[in-house]
Each structure stands twice: as C-alpha cells, then as structure tokens.
Short mmCIF file of C-alpha atoms in Angstrom, two decimals:
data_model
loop_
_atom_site.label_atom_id
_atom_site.label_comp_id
_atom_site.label_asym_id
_atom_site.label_seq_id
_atom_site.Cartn_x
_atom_site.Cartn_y
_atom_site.Cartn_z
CA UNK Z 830 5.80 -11.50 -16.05
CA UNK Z 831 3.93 -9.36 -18.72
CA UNK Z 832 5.44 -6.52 -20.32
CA UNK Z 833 4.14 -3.21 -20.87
CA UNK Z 834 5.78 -0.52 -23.31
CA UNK Z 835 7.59 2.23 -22.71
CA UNK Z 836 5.48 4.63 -24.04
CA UNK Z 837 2.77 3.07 -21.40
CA UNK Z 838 5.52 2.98 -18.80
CA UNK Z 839 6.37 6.69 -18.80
CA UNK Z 840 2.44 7.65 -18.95
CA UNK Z 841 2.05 5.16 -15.77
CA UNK Z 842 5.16 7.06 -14.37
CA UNK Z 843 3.52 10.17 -15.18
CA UNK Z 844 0.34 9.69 -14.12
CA UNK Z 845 1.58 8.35 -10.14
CA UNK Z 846 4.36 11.38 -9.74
CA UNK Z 847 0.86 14.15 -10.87
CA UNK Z 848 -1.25 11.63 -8.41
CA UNK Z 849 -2.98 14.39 -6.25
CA UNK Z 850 -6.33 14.85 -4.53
CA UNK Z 851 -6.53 18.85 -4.19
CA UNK Z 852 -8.69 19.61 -6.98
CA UNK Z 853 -11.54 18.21 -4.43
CA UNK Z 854 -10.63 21.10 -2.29
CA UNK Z 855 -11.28 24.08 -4.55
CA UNK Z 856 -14.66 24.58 -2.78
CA UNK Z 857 -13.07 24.70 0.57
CA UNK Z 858 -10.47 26.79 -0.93
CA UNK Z 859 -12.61 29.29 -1.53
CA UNK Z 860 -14.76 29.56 1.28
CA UNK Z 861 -11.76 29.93 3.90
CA UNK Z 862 -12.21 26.57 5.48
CA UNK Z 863 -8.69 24.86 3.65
CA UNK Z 864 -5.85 26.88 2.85
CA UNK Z 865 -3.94 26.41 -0.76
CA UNK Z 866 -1.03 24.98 -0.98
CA UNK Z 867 0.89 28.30 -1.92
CA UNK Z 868 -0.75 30.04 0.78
CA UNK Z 869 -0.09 27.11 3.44
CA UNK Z 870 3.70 27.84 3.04
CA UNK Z 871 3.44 31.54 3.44
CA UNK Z 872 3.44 32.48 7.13
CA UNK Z 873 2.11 35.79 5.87
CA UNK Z 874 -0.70 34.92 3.67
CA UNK Z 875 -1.69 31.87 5.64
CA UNK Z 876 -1.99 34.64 8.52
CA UNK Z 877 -4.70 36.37 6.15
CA UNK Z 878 -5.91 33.62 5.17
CA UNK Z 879 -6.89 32.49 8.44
CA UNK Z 880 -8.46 35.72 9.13
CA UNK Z 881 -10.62 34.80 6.57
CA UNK Z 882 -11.77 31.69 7.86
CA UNK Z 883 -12.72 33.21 11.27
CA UNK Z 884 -14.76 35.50 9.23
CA UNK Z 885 -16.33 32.45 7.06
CA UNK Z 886 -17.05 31.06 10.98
CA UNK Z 887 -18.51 34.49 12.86
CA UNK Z 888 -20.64 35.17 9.66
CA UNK Z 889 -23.00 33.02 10.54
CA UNK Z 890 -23.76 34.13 13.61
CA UNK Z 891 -25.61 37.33 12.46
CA UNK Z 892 -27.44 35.49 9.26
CA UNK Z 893 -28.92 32.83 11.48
CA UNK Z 894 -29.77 35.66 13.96
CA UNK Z 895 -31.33 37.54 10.85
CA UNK Z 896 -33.41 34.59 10.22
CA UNK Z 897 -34.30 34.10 13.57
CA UNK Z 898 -35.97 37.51 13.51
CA UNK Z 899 -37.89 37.34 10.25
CA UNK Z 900 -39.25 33.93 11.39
CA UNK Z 901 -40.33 35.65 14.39
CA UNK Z 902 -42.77 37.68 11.91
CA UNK Z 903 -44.12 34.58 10.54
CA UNK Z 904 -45.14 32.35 13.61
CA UNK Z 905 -49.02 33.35 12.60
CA UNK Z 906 -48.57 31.70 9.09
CA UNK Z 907 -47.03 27.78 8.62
CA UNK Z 908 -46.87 28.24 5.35
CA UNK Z 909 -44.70 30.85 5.08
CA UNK Z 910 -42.70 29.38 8.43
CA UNK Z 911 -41.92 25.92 7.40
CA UNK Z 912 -39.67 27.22 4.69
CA UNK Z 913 -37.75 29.83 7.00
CA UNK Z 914 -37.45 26.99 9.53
CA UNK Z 915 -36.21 24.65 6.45
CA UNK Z 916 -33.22 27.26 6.22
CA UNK Z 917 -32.46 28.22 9.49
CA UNK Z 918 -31.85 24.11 10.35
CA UNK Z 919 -29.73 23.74 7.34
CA UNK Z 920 -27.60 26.61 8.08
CA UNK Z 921 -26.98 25.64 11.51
CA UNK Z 922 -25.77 21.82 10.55
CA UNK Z 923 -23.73 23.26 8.45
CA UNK Z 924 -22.32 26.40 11.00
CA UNK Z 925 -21.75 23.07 13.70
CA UNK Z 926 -19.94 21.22 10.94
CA UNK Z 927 -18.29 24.10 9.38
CA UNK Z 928 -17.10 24.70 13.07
CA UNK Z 929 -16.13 20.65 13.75
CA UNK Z 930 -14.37 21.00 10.35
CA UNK Z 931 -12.41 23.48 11.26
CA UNK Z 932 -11.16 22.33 14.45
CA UNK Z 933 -10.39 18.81 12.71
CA UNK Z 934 -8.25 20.45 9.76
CA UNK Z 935 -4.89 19.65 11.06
CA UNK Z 936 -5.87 16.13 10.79
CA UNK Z 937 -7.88 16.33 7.53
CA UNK Z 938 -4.54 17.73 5.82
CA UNK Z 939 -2.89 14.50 7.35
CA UNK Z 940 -5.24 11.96 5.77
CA UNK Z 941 -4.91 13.75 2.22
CA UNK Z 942 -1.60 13.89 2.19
CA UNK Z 943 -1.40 10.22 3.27
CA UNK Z 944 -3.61 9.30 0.47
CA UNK Z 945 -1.22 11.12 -1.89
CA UNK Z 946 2.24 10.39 -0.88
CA UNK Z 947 1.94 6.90 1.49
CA UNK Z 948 0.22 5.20 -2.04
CA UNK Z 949 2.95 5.87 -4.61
CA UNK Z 950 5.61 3.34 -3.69
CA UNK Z 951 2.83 0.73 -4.02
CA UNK Z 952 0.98 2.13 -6.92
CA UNK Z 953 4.67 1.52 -9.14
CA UNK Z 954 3.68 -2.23 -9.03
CA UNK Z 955 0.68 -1.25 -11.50
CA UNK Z 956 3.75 -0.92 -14.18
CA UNK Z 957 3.51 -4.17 -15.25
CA UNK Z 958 -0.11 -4.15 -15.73
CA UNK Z 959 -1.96 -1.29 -18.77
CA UNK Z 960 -5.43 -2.77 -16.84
CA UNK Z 961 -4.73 -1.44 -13.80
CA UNK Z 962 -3.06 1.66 -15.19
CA UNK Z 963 -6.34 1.97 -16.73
CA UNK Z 964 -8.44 1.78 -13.85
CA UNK Z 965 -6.48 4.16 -12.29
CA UNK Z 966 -6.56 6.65 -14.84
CA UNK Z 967 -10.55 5.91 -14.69
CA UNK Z 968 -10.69 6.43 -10.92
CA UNK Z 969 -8.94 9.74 -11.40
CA UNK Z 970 -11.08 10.91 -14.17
CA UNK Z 971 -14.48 10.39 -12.30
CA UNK Z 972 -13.15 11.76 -8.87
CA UNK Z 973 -12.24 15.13 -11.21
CA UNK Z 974 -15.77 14.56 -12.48
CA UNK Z 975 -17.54 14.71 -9.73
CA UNK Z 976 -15.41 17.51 -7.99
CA UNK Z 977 -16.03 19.55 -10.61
CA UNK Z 978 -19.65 18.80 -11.13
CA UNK Z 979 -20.24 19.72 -7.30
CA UNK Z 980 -18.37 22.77 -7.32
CA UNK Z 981 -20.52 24.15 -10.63
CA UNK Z 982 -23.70 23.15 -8.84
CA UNK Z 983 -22.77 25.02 -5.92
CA UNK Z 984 -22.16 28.37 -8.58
CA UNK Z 985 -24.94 27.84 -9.94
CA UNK Z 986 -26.84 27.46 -6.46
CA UNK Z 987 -25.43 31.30 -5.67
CA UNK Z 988 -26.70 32.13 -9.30
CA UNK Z 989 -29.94 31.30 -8.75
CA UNK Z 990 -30.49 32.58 -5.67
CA UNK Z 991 -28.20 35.92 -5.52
CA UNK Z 992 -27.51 37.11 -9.03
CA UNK Z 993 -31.15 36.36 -10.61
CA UNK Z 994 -33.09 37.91 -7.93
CA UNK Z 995 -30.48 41.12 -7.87
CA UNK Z 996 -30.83 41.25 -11.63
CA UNK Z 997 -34.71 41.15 -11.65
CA UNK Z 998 -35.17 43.93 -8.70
CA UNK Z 999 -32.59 46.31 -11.36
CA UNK Z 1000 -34.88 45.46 -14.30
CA UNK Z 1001 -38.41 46.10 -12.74
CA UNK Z 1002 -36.91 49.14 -11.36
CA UNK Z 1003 -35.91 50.17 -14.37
CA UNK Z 1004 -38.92 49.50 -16.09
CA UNK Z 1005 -41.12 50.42 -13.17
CA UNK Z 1006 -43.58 47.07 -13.10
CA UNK Z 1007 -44.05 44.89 -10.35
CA UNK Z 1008 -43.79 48.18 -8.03
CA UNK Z 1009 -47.01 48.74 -6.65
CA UNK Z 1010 -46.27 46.44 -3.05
CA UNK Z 1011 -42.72 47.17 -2.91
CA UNK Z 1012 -43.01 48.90 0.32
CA UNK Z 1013 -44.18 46.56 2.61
CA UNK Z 1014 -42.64 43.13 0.38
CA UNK Z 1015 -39.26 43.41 2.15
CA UNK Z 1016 -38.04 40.27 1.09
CA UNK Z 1017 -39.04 40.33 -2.85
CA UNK Z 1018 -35.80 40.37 -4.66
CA UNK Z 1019 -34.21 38.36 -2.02
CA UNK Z 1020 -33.37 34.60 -2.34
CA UNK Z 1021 -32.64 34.09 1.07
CA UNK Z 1022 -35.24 34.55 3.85
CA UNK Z 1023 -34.24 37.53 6.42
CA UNK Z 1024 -34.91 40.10 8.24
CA UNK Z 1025 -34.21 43.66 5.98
CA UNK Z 1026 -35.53 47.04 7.17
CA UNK Z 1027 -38.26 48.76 5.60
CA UNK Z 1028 -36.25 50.70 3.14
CA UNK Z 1029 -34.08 47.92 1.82
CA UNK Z 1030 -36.02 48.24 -1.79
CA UNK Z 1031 -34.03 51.55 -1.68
CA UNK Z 1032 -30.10 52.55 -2.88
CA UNK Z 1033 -27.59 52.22 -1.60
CA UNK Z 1034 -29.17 49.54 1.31
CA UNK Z 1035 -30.69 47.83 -1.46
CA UNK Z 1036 -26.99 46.63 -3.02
CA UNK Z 1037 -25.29 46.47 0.56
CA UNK Z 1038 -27.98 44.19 1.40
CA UNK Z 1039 -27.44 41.71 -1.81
CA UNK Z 1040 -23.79 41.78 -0.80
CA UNK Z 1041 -24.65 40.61 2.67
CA UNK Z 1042 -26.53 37.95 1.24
CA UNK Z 1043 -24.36 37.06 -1.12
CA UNK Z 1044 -21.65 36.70 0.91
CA UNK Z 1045 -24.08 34.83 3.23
CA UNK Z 1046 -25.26 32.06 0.33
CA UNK Z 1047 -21.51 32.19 -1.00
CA UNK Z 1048 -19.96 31.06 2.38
CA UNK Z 1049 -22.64 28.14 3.30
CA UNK Z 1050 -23.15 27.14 -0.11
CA UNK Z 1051 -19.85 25.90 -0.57
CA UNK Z 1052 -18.81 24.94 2.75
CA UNK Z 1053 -21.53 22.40 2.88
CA UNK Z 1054 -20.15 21.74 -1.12
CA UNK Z 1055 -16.45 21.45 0.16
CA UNK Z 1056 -16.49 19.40 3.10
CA UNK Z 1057 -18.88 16.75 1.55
CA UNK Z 1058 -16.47 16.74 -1.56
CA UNK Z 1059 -13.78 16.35 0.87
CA UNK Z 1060 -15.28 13.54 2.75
CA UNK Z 1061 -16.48 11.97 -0.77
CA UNK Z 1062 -12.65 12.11 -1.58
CA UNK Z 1063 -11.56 10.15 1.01
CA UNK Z 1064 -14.11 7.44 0.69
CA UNK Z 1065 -13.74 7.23 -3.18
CA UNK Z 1066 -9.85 6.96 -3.18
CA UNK Z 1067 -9.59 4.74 -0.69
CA UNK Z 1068 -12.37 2.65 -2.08
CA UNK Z 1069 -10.37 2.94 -5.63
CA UNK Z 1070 -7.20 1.78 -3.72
CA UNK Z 1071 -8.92 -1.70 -2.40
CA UNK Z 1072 -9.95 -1.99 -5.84
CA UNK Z 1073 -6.18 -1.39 -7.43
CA UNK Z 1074 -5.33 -4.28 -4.81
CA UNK Z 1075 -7.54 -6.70 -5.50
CA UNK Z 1076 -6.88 -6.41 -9.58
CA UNK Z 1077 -3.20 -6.91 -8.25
CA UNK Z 1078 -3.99 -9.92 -6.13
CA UNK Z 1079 -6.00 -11.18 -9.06
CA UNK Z 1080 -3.39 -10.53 -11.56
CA UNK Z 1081 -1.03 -13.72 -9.95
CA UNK Z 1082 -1.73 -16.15 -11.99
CA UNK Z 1083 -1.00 -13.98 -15.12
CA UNK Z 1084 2.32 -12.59 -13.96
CA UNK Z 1085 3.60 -15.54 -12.17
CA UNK Z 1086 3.78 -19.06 -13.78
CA UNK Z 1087 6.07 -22.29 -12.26
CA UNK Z 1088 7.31 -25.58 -14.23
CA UNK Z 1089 5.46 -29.10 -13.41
CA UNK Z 1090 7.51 -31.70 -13.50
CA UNK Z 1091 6.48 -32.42 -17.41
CA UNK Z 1092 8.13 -28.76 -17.46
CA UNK Z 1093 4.35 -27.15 -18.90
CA UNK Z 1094 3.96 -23.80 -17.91
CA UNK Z 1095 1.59 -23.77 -15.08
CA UNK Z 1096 -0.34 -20.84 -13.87
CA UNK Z 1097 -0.39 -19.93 -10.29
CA UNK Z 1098 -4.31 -19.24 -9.00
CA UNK Z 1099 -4.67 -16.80 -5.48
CA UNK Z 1100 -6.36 -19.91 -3.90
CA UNK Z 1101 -2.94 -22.51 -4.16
CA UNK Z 1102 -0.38 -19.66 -2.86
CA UNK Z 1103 0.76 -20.00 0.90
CA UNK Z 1104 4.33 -19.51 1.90
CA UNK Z 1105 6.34 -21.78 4.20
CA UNK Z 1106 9.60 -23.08 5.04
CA UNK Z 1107 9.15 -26.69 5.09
CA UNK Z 1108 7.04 -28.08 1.95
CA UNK Z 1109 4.95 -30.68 2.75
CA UNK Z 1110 4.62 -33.35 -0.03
CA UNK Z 1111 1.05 -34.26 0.75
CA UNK Z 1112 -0.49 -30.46 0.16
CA UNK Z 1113 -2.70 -29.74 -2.76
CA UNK Z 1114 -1.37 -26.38 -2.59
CA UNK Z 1115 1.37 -24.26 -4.33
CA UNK Z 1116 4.57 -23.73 -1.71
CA UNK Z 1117 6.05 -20.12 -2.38
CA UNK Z 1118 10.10 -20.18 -1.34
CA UNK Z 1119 10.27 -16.65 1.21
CA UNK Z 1120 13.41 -14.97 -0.98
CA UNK Z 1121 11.24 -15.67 -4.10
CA UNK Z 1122 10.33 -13.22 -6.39
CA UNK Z 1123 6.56 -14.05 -5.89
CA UNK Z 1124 6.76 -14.25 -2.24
CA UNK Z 1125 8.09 -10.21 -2.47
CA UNK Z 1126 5.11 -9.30 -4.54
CA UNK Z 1127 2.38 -11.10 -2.14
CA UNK Z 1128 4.66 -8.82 0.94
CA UNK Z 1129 4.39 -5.93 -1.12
CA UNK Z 1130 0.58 -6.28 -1.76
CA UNK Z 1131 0.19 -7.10 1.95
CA UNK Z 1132 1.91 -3.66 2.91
CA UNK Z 1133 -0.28 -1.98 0.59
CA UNK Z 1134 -3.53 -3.61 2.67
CA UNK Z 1135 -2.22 -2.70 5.52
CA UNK Z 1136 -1.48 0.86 4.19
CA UNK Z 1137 -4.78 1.82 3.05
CA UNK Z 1138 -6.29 0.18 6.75
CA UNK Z 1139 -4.33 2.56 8.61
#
C-alpha cells in the first residue's frame, strides 16, 4: 500500500476534522431563513432570531401588494407593464419558495449535517492517497468559490439597485438638475417598481421609503441567493463524494498487489476482484479471502456508496 508523509497526513487530518459546508449558508444567514450555529444553541437568540424570519416571510406580503398597485397604473402602457409584471412573478416564486423553505428547514439542517459528519469516517481512507487529498482540497476550494462569488453578486445586486439610485436622488438634489418632473416621476430614484405617494421625492418619506425598499431588495435578493447556494451545496458535495469513491475504487490496483506463483508482483485491476468462499480453479478472475485486508477496503468503499445514496 502507498505511503504518504506525515506532513501530508496531518494536513489530510486537518483538512477532514475543518470539513464543513456552512460557509454556503451565509446568504441564508442573513436574510433570516437559517439560523447560525451560535444562535441555533441559544434558546434566547434563536427566539429572536426566528422573529426575524417571520418578518423576512410577512414582508412580502405588502411589497408584492405595493407592486400590485403601481401595475394597476400601468395596464394602459405594455411597455412600462411587462417589466412590473417581470418583478412581481419573480418575487412571488421566490415568497412560495422562501415559504416551502422554511417549512422544510428542520430537514435541510439534517441533510447538511449528514453531509458533514456521516462522510468523515470514510473520507480517512483518502490518507493513503495525496491524489485524492488533492481533489478534495479542490472540491472544497471551488464550493468556497462559488459561495462566495454568489453571495458578492447578490451585494452587489442591492448596490445597484438601492444604494446608486439613493445616492443619485441626494446628488441632483443637491445640485438641483434633473428636477424639473420630480413631482409627478414618483418612481425616479427608485430601483424597484412600486407604488410611493406623491410626496415621496420629499424628507423624511423620501429616506423611509429607500429603507423600505431596501429592506425589500435585501430580503429577496438573497433568499433567492441562499437557498439556490444551499441546494447547489448539496448537489456539488455529493457529486464530489461519488467522485472521491470512484478515485478510491480506481486506486485498487495501486494499493493492493498479490504474488503469482513465479512470486512477480501482480497488480489487482477493479474488473478481476469478486469475493467468495469457495475458489473455483477454472475462473479468470481474482478470488478476494472475506477477513482479507482488501476485502475490508472494497466493504468500506461499499458503505461509503451506500452512505452518500441515502
């Protein structure tokens, strides 16, 4: 069996004891939809923190229902309709799923902490192996990758559409340009289409009204951001996992060799390997005694199949 060194043994060591998913769940984090850890095993702030989530949940109601209305004032003009429409569908997928989410959390919580803890007992047999300790340390590098990446497009979604257009409405304020149909364009510094009263151009309605809509864009930005991280989690480590297996299943012939009879060192291929009790002298294949040290490693990479299938 190959031999790896112990330098590369302790970072393999390292690397499966720090094995954890939850920096794909900073989006939900923050929108109220997935508790943190430190605040899951506070009774107290967990109680808070669930208070937030109903708000995340009932805050949709009224900024659907404010879109609702200002589509109402554009049924005369599909131009300016088709967009408002665009926004009202996308918030309500993602109100339903935010919703099914929700309801399904207790069992989302499950699955991740499956994926972290079930894994590790079989992930120790990469030890003997710097290529799959490798891939692993790949897998866990892109799945940070594109967590991250998500989450800063989903900032920089609330930038665009919250901060720039409340920074512009200051600045041609200050400057007085732009000003001349401020009265009846409602919606002008506004990224998000919805219904404002007349004098929303006006302080102090003018900055409770970006809060509203910030808090509006804030909330569905990354709930839709956190739950398809979460579900691209799932899919990608468990994908990663089947990988990790098959390199191991590959691997046989490498870290298992028998004698012939002109006592060569023969290497063992996935396709000769079946176990039984009784060889039979006739078979072209490669009998594997049950108490062998082989025949633990093929059980061991059979559990971890059946593991990730569950």
């Amino acid at each position: 069996m190959m031999e790896i060194s112990e330098i590369e043994r302790k970072k393999q060591k390292e690397l499966i004891i720090n094995y954890n998913l939850r920096f794909h769940l900073k989006a939900l984090n923050l929108c109220g939809l997935w508790p943190p850890e430190n605040i899951f095993s506070d009774p107290w702030k967990l109680r808070l923190y669930n208070i937030y989530t109903c708000f995340t949940l009932l805050w949709s109601i009224p900024a659907i229902t404010l879109m609702c209305i200002e589509l109402c004032n554009y049924l005369d003009s599909l131009e300016k309709a088709i967009p408002i429409i665009f926004q009202i569908s996308a918030y309500v997928s993602n109100a339903i799923l935010t919703m099914y989410f929700v309801y399904r959390r207790k069992f989302m919580m499950n699955l991740f902490y499956k994926l972290e803890t079930n894994f590790r007992p079989y992930m120790e047999m990469l030890s003997s192996s710097t290529k799959k300790l490798k891939s692993l340390k790949e897998s866990m590098f892109h799945a940070k990758l594109i967590a991250d990446m998500s989450l800063y497009c989903a900032y920089m979604a609330v930038f665009v559409w919250v901060i720039i257009p409340c920074v512009k409405g200051y600045v041609e304020y200050i400057w007085q340009f732009n000003q001349q149909d401020i009265e009846h364009n409602r919606g002008k510094y506004f990224g998000l289409a919805m219904w404002f009263p007349s004098n929303v151009n006006k302080s102090p309605i003018y900055e409770t009204a970006q809060i509203l809509q910030g808090i509006t864009m804030f909330t569905g930005t990354l709930s839709i951001t956190g739950w398809y991280t979460a579900m691209l989690a799932l899919i990608y480590h468990t994908s990663s996992h089947f990988s990790m297996l098959v390199d191991l299943i590959d691997d046989i012939g490498i870290r298992f060799c028998t004698k012939n009879l002109s006592d060569h060192r023969q290497c063992v291929s996935a396709d000769q390997l079946y176990i039984e009790d009784t060889p039979d002298e006739d078979s072209q294949h490669l009998p594997i005694e049950r108490d062998s040290e082989l025949s633990q490693y093929l059980v061991r990479c059979i559990e971890y199949h059946q593991e990730i299938i569950k």
